[in-house]
Tab-separated table of C-alpha atoms in Angstrom:
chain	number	residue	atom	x	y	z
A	1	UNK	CA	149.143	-51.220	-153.895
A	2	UNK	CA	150.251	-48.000	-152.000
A	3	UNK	CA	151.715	-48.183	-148.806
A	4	UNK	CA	151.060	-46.722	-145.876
A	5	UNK	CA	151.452	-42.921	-145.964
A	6	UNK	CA	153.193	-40.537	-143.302
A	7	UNK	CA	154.104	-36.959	-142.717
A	8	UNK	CA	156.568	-35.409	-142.218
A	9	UNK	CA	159.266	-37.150	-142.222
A	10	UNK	CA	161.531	-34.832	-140.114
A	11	UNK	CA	160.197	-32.756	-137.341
A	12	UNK	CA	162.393	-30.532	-134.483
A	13	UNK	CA	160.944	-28.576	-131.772
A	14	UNK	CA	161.690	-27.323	-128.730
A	15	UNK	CA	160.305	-28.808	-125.749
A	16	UNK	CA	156.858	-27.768	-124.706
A	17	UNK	CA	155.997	-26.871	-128.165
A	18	UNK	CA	153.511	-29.507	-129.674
A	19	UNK	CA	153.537	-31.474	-132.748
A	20	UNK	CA	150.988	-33.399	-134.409
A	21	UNK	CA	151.669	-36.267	-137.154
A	22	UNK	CA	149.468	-37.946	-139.920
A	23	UNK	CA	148.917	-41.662	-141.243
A	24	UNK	CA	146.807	-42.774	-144.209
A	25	UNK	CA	146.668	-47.019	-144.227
A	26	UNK	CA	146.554	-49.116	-146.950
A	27	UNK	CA	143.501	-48.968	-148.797
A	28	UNK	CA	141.352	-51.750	-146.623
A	29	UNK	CA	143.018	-51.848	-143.407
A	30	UNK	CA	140.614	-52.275	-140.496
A	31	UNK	CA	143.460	-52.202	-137.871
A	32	UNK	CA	145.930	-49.181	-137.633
A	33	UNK	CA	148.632	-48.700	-134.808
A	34	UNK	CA	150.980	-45.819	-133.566
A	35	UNK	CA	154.402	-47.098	-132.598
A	36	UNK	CA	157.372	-45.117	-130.729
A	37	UNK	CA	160.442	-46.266	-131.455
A	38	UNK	CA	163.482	-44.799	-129.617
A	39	UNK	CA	167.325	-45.377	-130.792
A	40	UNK	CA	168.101	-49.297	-130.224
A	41	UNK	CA	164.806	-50.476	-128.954
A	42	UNK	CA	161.788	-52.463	-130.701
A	43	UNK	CA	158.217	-50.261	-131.496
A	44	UNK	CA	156.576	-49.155	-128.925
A	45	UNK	CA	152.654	-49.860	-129.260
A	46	UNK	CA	151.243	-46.305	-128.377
A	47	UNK	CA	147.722	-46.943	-129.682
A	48	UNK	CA	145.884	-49.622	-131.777
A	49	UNK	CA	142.471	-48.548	-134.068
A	50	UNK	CA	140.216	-50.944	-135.235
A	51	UNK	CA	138.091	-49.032	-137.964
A	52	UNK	CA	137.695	-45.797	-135.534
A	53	UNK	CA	137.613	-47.353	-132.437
A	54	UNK	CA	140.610	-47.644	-129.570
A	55	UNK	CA	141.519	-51.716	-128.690
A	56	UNK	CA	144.548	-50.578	-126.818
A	57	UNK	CA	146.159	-47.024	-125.657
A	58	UNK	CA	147.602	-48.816	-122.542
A	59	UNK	CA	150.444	-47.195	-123.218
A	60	UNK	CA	149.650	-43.820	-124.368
A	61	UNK	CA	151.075	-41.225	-121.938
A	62	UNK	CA	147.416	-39.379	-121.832
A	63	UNK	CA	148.412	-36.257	-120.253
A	64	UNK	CA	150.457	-35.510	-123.772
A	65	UNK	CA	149.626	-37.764	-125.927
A	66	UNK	CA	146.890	-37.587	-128.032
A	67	UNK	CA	145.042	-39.855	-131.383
A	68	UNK	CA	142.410	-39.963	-133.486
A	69	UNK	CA	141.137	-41.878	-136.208
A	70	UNK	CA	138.292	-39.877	-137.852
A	71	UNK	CA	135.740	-41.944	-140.464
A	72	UNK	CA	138.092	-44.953	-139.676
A	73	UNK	CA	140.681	-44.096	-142.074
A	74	UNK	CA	143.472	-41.747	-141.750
A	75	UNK	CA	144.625	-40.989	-138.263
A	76	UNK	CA	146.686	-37.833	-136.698
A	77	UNK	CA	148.336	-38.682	-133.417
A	78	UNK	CA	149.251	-35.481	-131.416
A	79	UNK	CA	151.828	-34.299	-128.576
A	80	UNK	CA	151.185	-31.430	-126.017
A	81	UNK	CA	153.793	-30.219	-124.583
A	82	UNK	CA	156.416	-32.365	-126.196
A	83	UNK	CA	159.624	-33.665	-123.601
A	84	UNK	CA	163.066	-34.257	-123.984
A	85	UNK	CA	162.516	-37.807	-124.052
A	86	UNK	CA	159.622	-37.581	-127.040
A	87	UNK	CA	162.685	-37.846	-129.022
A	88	UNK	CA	161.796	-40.643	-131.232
A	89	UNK	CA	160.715	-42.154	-134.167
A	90	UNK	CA	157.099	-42.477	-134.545
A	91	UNK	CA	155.328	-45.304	-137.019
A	92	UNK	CA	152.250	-45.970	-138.245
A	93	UNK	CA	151.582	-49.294	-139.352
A	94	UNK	CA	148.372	-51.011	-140.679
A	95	UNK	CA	146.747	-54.483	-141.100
A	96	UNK	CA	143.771	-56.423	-142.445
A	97	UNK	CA	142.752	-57.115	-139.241
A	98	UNK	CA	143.706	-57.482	-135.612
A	99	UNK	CA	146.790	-59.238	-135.342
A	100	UNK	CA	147.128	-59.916	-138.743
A	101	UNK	CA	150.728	-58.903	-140.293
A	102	UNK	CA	151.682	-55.341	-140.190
A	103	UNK	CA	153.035	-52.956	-142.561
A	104	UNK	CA	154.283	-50.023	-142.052
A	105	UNK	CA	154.971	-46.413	-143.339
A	106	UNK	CA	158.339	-45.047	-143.497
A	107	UNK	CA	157.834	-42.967	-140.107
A	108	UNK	CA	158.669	-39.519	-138.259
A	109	UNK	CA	161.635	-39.039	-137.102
A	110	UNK	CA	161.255	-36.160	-134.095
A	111	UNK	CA	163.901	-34.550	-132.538
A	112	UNK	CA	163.000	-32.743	-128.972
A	113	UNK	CA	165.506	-29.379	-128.531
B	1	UNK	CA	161.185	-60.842	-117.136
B	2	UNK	CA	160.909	-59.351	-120.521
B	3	UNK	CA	157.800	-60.143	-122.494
B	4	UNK	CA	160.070	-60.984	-125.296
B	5	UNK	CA	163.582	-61.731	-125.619
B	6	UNK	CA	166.034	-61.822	-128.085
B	7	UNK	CA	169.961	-61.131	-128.142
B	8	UNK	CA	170.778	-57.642	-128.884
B	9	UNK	CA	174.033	-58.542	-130.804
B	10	UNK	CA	175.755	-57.570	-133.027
B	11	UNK	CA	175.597	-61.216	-134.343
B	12	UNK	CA	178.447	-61.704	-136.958
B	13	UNK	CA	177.987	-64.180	-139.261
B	14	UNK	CA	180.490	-64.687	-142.807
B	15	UNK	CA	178.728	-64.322	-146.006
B	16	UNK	CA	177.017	-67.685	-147.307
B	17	UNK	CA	176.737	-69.245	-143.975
B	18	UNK	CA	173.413	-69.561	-142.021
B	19	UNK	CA	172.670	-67.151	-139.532
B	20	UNK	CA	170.475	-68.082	-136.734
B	21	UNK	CA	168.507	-65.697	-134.886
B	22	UNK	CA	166.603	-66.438	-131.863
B	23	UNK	CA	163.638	-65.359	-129.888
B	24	UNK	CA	161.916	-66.240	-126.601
B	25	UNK	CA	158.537	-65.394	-125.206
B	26	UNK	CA	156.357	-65.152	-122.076
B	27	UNK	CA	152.965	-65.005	-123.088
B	28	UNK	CA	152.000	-68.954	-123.209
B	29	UNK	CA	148.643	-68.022	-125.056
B	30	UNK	CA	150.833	-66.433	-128.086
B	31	UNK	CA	149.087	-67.800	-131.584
B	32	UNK	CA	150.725	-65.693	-134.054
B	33	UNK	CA	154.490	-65.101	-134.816
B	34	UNK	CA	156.356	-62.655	-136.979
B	35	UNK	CA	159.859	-61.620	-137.934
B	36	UNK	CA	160.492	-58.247	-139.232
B	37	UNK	CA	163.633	-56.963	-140.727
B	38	UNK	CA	164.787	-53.292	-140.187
B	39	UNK	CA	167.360	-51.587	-141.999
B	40	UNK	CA	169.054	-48.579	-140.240
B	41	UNK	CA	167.112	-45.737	-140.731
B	42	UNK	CA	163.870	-47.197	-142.156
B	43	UNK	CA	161.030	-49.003	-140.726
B	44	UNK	CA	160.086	-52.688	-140.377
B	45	UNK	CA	158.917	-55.209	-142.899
B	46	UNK	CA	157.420	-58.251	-142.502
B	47	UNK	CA	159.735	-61.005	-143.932
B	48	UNK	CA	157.826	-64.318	-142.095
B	49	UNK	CA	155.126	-65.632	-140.115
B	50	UNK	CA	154.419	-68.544	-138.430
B	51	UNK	CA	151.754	-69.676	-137.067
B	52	UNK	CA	151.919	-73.858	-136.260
B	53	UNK	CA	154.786	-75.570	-134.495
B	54	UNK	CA	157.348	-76.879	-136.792
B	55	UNK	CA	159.169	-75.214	-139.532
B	56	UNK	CA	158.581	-72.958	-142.333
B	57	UNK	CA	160.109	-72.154	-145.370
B	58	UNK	CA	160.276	-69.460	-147.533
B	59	UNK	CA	163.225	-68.731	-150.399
B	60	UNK	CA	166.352	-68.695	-147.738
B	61	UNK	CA	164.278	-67.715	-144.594
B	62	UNK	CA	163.622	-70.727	-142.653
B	63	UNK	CA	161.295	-70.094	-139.354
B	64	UNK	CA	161.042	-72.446	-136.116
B	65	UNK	CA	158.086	-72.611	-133.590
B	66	UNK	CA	157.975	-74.450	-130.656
B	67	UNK	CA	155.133	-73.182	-128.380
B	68	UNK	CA	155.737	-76.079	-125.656
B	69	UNK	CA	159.340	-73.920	-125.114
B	70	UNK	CA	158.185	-70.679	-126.207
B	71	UNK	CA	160.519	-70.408	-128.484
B	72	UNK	CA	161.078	-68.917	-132.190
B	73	UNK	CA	163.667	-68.637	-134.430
B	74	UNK	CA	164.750	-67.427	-137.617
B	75	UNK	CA	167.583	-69.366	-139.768
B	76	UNK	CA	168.982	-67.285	-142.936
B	77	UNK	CA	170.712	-69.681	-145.416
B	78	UNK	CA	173.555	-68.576	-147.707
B	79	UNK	CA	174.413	-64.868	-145.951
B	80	UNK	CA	174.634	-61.844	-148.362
B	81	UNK	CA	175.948	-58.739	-147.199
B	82	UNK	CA	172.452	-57.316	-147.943
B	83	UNK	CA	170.757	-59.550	-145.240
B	84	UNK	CA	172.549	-57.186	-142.811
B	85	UNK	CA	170.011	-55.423	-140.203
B	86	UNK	CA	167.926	-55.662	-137.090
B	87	UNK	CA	165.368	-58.409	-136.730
B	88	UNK	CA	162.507	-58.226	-134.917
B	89	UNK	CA	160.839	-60.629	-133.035
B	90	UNK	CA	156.932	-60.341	-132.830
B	91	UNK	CA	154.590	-62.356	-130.959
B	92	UNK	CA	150.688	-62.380	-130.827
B	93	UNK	CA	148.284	-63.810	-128.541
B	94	UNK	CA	145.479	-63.485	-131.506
B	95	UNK	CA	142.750	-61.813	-132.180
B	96	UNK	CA	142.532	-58.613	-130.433
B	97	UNK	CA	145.829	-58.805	-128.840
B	98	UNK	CA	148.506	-56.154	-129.666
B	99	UNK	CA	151.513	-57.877	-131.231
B	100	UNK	CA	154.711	-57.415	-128.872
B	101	UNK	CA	158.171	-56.472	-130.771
B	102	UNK	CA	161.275	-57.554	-129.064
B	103	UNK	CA	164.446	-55.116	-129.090
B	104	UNK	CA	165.452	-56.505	-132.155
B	105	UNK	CA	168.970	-58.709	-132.842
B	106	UNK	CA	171.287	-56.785	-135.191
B	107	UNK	CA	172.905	-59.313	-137.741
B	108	UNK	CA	175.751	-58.339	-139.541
B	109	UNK	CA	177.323	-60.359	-142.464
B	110	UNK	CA	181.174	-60.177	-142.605
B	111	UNK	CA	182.777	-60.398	-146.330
């Protein structure tokens, strides 16, 4: 079974630039969530799809931050401007079904200049 | 108060002893409960869940639940140097509820 897919792996900007990343699920998986994960912390829930709709972007900084999950597969999740403190990791993880057991891809690792 | 807890470490622990790792919560109408192990560098994956009060085995992973304290732990029997990482503590209040990481202890296993 493939895993969950991400690109790129390594992105660097400069602030106020924007960025935008991309997340294929498992084969299957209703349920697909953006995490940010910064340096010594636990993921960050950014938002959570189930099949193309939004459960929860309660934590999505709107006024930057932006995700979508066209045909309820793949999903891009986008930053505009980027910040200093963007600097993160950025995962994509998907499950059968809402709070079922999440995997996740291997991530983006962004670095804000 | 932190929706969940755990110690941030480092946790030392000498190879082939059990390492304990513990977690608490706030959310009383948490159903669902998963530990996730995270290498430096890479992402999380899964390694238990739990989902009853009691105990739960699998190979040397051993997992605790005790909703009544809000409390979950994860017991690693016989330490190998490659069981060294960050664990993740992950409650969920069910269906439609976003699952809530902790900050992760970081276990390291001492030759």
């Amino acid at each position: 079974e493939a895993g969950v897919a991400q690109s790129p792996r390594y992105k660097i900007i400069e602030k106020r630039q924007s960025v935008a990343f991309w997340c294929n699920p498992i084969s299957g998986h209703a349920t697909l969530y953006w995490y940010q994960q910064i340096l010594g912390q636990g993921p960050k829930l950014l938002i959570q799809f189930q099949n193309n709709g939004v459960v929860d972007d309660s934590q999505l900084p709107k006024d930057r931050f932006s995700a979508e999950r066209l045909k309820g597969v793949d999903s891009t999740l986008k930053i505009q401007p980027a910040k200093l403190e963007d600097s993160a990791v950025y995962l994509c993880a998907s499950s059968l079904d809402l709070s079922q057991p999440q995997h996740f891809g291997d991530g983006t690792r962004l670095s804000i200049l | 108060q932190k929706e969940v807890e755990q110690n941030s470490g480092p946790l030392s622990v000498p190879e082939g002893a059990i390492a304990s790792l513990n977690c608490t919560y706030s959310d009383r109408g948490s159903q669902s409960f998963f530990w996730y192990r995270q290498y430096s560098g890479k992402s999380p994956e899964l390694i238990m869940s739990i989902y009853s009060n009691g105990d739960k085995e699998d190979g040397r992973f051993t997992a605790q639940l005790n909703k009544a304290s809000q409390y979950v732990s994860l017991l690693i029997r016989d330490s190998q140097p490659s069981d060294s990482a960050t664990y993740l503590c992950a409650p969920s209040a069910g269906r439609a509820s976003k699952i809530i990481f902790g900050s992760g202890t970081r276990l390291s296993i001492r030759p």
